[in-house]
CSV table of C-alpha atoms and ligand atoms in Angstrom, one decimal:
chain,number,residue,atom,x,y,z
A,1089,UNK,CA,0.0,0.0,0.0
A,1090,UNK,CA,3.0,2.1,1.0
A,1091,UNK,CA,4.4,1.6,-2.1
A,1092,UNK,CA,2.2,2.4,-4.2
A,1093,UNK,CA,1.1,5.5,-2.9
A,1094,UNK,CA,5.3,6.3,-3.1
A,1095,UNK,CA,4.8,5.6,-6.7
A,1096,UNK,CA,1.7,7.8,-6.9
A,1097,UNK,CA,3.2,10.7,-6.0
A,1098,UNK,CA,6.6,10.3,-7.8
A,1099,UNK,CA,4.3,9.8,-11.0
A,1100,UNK,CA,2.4,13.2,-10.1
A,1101,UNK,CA,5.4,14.9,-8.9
A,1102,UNK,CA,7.2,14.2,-13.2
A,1103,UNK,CA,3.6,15.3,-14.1
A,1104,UNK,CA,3.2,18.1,-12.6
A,1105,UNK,CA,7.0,19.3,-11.8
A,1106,UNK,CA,9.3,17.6,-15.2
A,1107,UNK,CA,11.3,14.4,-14.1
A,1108,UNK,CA,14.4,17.0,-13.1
A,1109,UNK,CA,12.9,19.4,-11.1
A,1110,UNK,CA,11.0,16.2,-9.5
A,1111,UNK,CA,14.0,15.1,-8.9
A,1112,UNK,CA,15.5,17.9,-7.0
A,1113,UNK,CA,12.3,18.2,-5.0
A,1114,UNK,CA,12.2,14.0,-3.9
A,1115,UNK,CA,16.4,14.7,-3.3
A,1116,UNK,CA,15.7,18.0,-1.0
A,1117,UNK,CA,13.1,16.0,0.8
A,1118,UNK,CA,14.9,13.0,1.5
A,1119,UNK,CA,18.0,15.2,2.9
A,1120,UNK,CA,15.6,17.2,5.1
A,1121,UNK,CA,14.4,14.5,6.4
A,1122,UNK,CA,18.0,13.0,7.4
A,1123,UNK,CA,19.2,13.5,10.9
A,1124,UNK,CA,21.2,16.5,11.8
A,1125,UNK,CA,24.7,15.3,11.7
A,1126,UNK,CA,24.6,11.7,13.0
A,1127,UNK,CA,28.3,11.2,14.4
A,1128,UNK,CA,28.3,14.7,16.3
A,1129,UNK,CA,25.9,13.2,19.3
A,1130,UNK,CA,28.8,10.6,19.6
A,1131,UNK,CA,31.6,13.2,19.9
A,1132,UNK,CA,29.9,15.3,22.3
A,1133,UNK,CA,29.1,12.4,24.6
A,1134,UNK,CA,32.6,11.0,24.6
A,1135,UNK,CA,34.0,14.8,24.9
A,1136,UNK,CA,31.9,15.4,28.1
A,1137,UNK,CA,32.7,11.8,29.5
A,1138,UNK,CA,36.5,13.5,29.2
A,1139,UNK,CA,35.7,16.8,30.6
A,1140,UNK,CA,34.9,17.6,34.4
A,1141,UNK,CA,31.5,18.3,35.8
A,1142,UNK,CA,29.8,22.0,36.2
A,1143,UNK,CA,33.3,23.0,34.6
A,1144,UNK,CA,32.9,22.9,30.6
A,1145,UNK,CA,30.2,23.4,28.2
A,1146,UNK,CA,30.5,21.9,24.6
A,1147,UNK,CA,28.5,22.4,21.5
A,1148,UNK,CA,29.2,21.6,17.7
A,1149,UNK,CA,29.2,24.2,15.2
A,1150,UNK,CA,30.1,24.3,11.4
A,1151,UNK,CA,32.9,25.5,10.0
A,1152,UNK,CA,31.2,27.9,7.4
A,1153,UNK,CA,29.0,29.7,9.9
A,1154,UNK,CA,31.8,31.4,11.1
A,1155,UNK,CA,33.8,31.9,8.1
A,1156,UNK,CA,30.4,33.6,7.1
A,1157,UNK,CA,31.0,36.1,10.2
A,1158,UNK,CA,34.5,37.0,10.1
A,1159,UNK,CA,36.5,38.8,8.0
A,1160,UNK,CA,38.9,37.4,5.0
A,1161,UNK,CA,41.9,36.9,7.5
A,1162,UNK,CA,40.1,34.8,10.4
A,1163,UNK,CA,38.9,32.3,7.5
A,1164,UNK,CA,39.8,29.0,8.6
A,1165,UNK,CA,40.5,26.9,5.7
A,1166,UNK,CA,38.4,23.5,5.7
A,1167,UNK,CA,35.0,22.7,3.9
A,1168,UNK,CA,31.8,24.8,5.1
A,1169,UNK,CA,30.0,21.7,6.5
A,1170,UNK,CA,33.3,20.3,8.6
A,1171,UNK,CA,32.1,19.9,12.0
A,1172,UNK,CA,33.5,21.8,15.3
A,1173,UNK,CA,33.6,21.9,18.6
A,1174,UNK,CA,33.0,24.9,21.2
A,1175,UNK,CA,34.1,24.3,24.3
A,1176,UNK,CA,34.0,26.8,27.1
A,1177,UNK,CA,34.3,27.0,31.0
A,1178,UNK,CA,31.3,27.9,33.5
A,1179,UNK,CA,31.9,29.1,36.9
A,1180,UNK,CA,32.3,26.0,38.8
A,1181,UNK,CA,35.2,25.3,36.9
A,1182,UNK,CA,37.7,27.1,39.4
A,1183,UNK,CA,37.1,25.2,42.6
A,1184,UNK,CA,35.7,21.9,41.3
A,1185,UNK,CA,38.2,21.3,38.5
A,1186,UNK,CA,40.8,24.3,38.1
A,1187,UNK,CA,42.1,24.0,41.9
A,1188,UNK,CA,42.5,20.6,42.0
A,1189,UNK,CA,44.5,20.5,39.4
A,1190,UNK,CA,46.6,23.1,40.2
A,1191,UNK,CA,47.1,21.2,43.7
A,1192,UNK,CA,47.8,17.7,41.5
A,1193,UNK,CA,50.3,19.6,39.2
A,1194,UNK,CA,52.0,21.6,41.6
A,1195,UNK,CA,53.4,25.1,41.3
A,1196,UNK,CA,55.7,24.6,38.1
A,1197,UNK,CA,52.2,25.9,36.3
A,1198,UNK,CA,51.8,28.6,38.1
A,1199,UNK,CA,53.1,31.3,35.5
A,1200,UNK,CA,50.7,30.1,32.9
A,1201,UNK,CA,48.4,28.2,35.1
A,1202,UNK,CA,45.2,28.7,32.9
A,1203,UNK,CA,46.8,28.0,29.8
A,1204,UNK,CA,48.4,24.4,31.3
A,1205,UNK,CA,44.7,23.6,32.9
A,1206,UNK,CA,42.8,24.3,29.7
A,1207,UNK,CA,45.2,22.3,27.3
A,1208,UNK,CA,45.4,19.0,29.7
A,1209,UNK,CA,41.9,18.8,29.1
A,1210,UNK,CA,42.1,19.3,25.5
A,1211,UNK,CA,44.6,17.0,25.2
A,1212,UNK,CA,42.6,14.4,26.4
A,1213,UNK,CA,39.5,15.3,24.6
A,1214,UNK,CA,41.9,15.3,21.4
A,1215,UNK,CA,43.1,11.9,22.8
A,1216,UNK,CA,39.7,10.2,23.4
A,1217,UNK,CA,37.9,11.3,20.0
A,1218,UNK,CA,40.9,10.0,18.2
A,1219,UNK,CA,40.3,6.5,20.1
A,1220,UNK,CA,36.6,6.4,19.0
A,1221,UNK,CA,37.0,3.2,16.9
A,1222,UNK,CA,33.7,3.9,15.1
A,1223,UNK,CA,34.2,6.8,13.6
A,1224,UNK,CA,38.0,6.6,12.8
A,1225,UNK,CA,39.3,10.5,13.9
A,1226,UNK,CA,42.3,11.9,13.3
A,1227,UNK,CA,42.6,15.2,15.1
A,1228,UNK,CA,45.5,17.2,14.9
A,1229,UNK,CA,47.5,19.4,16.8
A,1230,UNK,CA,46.6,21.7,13.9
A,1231,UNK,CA,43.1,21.3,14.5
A,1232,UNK,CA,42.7,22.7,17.8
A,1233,UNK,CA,42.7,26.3,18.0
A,1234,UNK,CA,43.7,28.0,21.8
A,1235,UNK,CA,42.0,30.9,22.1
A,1236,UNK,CA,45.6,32.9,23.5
A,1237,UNK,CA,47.2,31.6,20.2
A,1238,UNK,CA,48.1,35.0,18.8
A,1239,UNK,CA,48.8,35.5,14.8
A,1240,UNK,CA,49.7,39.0,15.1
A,1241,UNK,CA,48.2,42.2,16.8
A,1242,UNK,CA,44.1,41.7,16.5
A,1243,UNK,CA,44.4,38.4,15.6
A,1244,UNK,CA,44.0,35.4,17.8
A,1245,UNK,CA,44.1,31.8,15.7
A,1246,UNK,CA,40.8,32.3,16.5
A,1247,UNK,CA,38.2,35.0,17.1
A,1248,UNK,CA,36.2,33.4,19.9
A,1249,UNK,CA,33.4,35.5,20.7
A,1250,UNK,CA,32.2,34.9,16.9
A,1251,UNK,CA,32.6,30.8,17.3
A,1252,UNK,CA,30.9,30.9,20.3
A,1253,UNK,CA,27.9,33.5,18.1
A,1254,UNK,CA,27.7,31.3,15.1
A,1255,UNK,CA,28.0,28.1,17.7
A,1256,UNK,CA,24.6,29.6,19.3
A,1257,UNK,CA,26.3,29.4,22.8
A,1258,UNK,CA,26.5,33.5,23.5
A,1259,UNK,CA,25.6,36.4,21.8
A,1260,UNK,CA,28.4,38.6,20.5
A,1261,UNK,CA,27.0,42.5,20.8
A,1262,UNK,CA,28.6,44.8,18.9
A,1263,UNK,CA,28.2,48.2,17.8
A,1264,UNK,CA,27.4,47.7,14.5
A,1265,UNK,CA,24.7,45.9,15.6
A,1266,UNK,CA,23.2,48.9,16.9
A,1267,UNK,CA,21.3,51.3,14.3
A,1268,UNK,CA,21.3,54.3,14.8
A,1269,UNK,CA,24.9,54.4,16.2
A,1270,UNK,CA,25.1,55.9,19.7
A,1271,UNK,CA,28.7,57.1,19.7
A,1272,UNK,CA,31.0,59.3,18.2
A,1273,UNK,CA,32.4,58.5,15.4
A,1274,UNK,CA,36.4,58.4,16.5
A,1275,UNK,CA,35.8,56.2,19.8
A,1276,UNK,CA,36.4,52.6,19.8
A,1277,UNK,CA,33.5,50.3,21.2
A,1278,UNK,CA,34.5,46.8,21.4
A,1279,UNK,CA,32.2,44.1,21.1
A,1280,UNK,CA,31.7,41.3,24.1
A,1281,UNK,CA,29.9,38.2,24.5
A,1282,UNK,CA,26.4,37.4,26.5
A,1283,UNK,CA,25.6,33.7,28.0
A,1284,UNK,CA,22.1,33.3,28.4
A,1285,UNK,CA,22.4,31.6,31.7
A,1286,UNK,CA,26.2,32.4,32.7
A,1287,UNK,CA,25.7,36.3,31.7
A,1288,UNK,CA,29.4,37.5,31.4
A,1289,UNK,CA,30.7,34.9,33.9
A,1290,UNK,CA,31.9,32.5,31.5
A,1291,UNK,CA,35.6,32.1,29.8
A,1292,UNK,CA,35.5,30.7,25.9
A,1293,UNK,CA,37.5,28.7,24.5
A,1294,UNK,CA,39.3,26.0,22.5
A,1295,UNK,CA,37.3,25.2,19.7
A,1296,UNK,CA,38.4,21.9,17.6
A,1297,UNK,CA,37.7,21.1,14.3
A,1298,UNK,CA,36.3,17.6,13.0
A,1299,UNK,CA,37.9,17.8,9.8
A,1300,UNK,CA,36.7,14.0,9.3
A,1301,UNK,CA,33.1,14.6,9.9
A,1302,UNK,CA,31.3,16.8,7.4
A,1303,UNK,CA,27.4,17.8,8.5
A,1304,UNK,CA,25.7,19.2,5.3
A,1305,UNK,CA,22.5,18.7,6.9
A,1306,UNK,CA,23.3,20.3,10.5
A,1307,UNK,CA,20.9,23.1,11.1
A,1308,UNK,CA,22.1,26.2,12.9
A,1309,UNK,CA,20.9,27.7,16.3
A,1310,UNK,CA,21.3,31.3,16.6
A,1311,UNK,CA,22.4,32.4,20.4
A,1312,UNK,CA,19.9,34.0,22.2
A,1313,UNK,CA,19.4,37.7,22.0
A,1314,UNK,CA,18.8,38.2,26.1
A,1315,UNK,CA,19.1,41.9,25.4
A,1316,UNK,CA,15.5,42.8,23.9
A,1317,UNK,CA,16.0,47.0,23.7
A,1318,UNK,CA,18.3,49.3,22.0
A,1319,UNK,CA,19.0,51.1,25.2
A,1320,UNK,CA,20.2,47.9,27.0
A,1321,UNK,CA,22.5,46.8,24.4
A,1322,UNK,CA,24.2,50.2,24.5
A,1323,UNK,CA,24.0,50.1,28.3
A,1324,UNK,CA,25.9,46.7,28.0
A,1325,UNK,CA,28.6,48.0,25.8
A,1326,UNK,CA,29.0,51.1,27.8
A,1327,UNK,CA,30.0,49.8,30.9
A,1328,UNK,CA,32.3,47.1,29.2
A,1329,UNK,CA,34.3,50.2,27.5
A,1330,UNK,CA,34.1,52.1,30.3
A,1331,UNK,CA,34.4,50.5,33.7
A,1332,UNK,CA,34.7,46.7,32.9
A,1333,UNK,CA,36.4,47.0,36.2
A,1334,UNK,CA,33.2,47.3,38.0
A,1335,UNK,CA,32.3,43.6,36.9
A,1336,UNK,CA,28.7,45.0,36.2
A,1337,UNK,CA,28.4,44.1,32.7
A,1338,UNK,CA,28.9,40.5,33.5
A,1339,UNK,CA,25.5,40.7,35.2
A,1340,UNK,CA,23.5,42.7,32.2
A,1341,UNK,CA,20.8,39.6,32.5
A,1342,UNK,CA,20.7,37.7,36.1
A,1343,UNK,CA,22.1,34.5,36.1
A,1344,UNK,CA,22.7,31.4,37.4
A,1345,UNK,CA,26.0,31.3,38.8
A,1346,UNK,CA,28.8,33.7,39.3
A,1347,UNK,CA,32.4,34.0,40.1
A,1348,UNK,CA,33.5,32.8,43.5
A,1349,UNK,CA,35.6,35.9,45.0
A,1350,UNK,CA,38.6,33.8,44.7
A,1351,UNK,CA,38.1,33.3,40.9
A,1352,UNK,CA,37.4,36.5,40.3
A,1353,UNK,CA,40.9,37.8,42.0
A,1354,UNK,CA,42.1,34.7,40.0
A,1355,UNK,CA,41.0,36.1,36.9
A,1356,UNK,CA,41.8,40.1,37.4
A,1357,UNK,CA,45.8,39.3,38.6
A,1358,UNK,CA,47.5,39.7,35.5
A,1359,UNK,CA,51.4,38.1,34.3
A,1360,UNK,CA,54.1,38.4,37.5
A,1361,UNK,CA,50.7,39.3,39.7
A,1362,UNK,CA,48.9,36.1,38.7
A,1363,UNK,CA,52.0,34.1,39.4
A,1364,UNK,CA,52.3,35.5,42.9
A,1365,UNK,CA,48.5,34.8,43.2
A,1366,UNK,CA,48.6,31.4,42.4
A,1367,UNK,CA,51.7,30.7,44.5
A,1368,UNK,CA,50.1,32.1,47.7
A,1369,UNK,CA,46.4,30.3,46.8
A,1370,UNK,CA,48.6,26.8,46.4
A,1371,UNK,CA,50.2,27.0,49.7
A,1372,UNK,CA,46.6,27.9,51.7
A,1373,UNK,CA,44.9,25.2,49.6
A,1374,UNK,CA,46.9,22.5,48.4
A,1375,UNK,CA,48.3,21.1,51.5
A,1376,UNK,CA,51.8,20.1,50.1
A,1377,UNK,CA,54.0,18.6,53.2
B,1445,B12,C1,44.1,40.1,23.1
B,1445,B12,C2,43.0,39.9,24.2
B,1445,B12,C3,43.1,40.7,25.3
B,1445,B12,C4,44.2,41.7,25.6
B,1445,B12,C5,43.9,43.0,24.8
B,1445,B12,C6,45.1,43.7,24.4
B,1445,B12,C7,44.9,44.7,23.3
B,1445,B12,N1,44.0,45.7,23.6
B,1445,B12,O1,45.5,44.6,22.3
B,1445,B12,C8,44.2,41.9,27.1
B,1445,B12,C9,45.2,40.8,27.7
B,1445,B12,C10,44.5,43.2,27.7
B,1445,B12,C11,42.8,41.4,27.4
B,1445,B12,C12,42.1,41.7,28.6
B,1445,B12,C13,40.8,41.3,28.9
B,1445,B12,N2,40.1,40.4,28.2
B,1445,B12,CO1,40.6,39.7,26.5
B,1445,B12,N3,41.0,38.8,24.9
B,1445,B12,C14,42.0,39.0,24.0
B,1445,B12,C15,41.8,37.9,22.9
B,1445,B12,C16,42.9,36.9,23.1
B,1445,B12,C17,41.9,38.5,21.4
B,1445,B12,C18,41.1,39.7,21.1
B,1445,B12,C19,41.1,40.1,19.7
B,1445,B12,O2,42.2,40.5,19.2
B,1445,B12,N4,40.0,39.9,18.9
B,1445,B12,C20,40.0,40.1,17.5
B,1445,B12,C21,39.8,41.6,17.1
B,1445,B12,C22,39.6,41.8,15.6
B,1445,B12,O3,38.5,42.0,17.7
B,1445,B12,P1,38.5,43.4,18.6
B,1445,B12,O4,37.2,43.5,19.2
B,1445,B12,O5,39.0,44.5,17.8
B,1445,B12,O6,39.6,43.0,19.7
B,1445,B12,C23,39.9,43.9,20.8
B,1445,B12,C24,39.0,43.8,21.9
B,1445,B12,O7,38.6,42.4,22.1
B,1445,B12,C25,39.9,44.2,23.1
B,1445,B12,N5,39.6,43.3,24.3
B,1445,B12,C26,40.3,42.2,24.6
B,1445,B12,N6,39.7,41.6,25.7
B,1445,B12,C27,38.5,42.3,25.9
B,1445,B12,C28,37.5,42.1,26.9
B,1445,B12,C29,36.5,42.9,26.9
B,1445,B12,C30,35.4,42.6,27.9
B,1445,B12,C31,36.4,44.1,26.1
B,1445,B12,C32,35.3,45.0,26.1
B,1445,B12,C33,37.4,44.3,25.1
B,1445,B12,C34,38.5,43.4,25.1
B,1445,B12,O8,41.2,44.0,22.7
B,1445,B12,C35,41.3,43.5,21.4
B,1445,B12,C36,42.4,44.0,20.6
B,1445,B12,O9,42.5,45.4,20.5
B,1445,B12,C37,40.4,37.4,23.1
B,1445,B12,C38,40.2,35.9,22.9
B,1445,B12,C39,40.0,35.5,21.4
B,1445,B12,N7,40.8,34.5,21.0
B,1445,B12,O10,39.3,36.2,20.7
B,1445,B12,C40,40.1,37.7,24.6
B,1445,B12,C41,38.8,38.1,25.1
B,1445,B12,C42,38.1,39.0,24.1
B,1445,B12,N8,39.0,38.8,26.4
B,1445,B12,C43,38.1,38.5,27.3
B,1445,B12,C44,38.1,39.1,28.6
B,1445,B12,C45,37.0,38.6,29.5
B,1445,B12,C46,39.0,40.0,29.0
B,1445,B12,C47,39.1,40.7,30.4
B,1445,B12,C48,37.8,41.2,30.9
B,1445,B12,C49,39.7,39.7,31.3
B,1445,B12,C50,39.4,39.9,32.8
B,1445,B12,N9,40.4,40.3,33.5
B,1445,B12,O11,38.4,39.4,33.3
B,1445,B12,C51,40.1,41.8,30.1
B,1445,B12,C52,39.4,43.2,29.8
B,1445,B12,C53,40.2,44.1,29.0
B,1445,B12,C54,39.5,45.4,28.6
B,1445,B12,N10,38.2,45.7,28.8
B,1445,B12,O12,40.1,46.2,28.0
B,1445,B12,C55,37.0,37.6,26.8
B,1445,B12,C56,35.7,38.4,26.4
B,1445,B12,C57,34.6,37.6,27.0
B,1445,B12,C58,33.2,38.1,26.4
B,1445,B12,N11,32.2,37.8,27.2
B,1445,B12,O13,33.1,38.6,25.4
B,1445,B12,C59,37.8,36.9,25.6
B,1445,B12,C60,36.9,36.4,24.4
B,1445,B12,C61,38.6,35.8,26.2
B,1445,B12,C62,37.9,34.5,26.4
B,1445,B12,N12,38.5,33.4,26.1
B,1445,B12,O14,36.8,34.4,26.9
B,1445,B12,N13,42.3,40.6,26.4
C-alpha cells in the first residue's frame, strides 16, 4: 500500500514538476528529512565523558557559519560543513576542576596556570575522539585552535566571541549591531559576548575542528538575543568600555551562577601578579608537606 502510494506521488510529482525538477524536489526532501549530523551526538558524549562536571560546556558548530561572520583573515581553511567543537568554561570550573589541578600539578604551572589547565583537558579530549573506533578520527594538533594563540596584533588563531555567536552558545553585541549608532564617530567600542544563563561569567575557549566529519544537513541555532532593547544593548557595551572594572556588565541579564571571590581575584591578577597569586592560593589550599 506504502508503495504504491510512493509511486503515486513520484508519478504526479514528473507530471506536474518535469522528471528533473522532480528530482531535486524528492532529493531536497529525502535530505531534510536526514538527521542533523549523526556522528556529532557521539563526539559530544565521549567529549563530556573526558571533561569535568559543572566546569565545561560543549556544543558543535560548522565551520562555514563562522567563516560567514568574520572577516577574509580569520577564514579557517576546511569545507563549510566540517564539524566543530565549542568548548567553554562555567563558573564551577575554578574550585571543582581548576584548583585541584593546580594542587595535583603543583606550582611549576603557576606562570601560565590557565593556559596548562585548559590544554590538559584538550589534550585528552583530542586523545579520546581519536580513540573512537567507530568513527576513525584523526585530530591534529593543527586542528585545535587556543584561544591565547596569537597571529599577530588583533588576531587570535581564533576569534572566539564569533565561534561561540555562530555556535549559538553567546551572543556577541557589537556596535554595528546597533542602528542608529550611539557614539562618536572616533571612539572605539568593542564588542563582548552574552551567555544566556552564565551572563558574562563564562571564559570561551578551544574550539576543535572535526575535519573528518562533514554535517551538510546540520541546522544552525542562533544564540539568544537576552538583550530585547536598543537602550540595553548600548547600556551593555557602555559599561564594558568604560568600567569593565566594576564587573557589572557581567551581570547585564541575572544568572545562574557567578564567580567565586577567589576566581574573580584569579582572573583580574595579571602576568608576575597572577603568578604570585597562584603561589600564595597553592600554599593555603593545596596542603603540600
Ligand atoms: C588580546 C586579548 C586581550 C588583551 C587586549 C590587548 C589589546 N588591547 O590589544 C588583554 C590581555 C589586555 C585582554 C584583557 C581582557 N580580556 Co581579552 N582577549 C583577548 C583575545 C585573546 C583576542 C582579542 C582580539 O584580538 N580579537 C579580534 C579583534 C579583531 O577584535 P577586537 O574586538 O578589535 O579585539 C579587541 C577587543 O577584544 C579588546 N579586548 C580584549 N579583551 C577584551 C575584553 C572585553 C570585555 C572588552 C570590552 C574588550 C576586550 O582587545 C582586542 C584587541 O584590541 C580574546 C580571545 C580571542 N581569542 O578572541 C580575549 C577576550 C576578548 N578577552 C576577554 C576578557 C573577559 C578579558 C578581560 C575582561 C579579562 C578579565 N580580567 O576578566 C580583560 C578586559 C580588558 C578590557 N576591557 O580592555 C574575553 C571576552 C569575553 C566576552 N564575554 O566577550 C575573551 C573572548 C577571552 C575568552 N577566552 O573568553 N584581552
Amino acid at each position: 500500500m506504502a508503495h504504491s502510494f510512493s509511486f503515486f506521488a513520484i508519478f504526479l510529482c514528473t507530471f506536474l514538476l518535469g522528471s528533473q525538477a522532480c528530482f531535486r524536489h524528492i532529493l531536497k526532501d529525502w535530505r531534510r528529512k536526514l538527521p542533523d549530523c549523526p556522528q556529532e551526538n557521539e563526539i559530544i558524549t565521549a567529549v563530556k565523558q573526558v571533561l569535568p562536571n559543572n566546569s565545561f560546556n560543549v556544543s558543535g558548530f560548522n565551520i562555514g557559519w563562522y567563516n560567514k561572520i568574520v572577516g577574509p583573515k580569520f577564514h579557517l581553511n576546511y569545507s563549510d560543513d566540517t564539524l566543530a567543537l565549542s568548548i567553554y568554561t562555567i563558573p564551577g570550573v575554578f574550585s571543582e576542576s581548576f584548583v585541584p589541578f593546580l594542587c595535583e600539578t603543583g606550582l611549576s604551572i603557576a606562570n601560565d596556570s590557565w593556559v596548562e589547565f585548559i590544554k590538559n583537558y584538550t589534550k585528552a579530549v583530542q586523545r579520546r575522539l581519536n580513540n573512537l573506533t567507530k568513527l576513525k578520527l584523526n585530530v591534529t594538533d593543527k586542528d585545535i585552535l587556543y584561544t591565547h594563540t596569537m597571529l599577530g596584533p588583533s588576531h587570535p588563531a581564533i576569534y572566539v566571541q564569533k565561534a561561540e555567536h555562530a555556535a549559538g552558545d553567546a551572543y556577541y553585541y557589537q556596535r554595528q549591531n546597533i542602528t542608529p549608532d550611539a557614539w562618536p564617530k572616533n571612539k572605539t567600542i568593542y564588542g563582548v559576548s552574552i551567555h544566556p544563563l552564565y551572563g558574562g561569567w563564562f571564559y570561551m575557549g578551544p574550539v576543535i575542528i572535526i575535519e573528518d566529519v562533514k554535517c551538510p544537513n546540520k541546522k544552525q541555532v542562533p544564540p539568544i538575543d537576552v538583550l530585547k532593547t536598543r537602550t540595553k544593548k548600548i547600556e551593555l557595551l557602555n559599561m564594558v568600555n568604560g568600567d569593565w572594572h566594576t564587573q557589572k556588565w557581567r551581570d547585564v541579564i541575572p544568572v545562574k551562577k557567578n564567580y567565586t571571590a577567589d576566581y574573580l581575584e584569579y582572573r583580574m591578577a595579571y602576568g608576575d601578579e597572577r603568578t604570585d597569586w597562584v603561589t600564595e592560593y597553592y600554599k593555603d589550599h593545596c596542603n603540600k608537606k
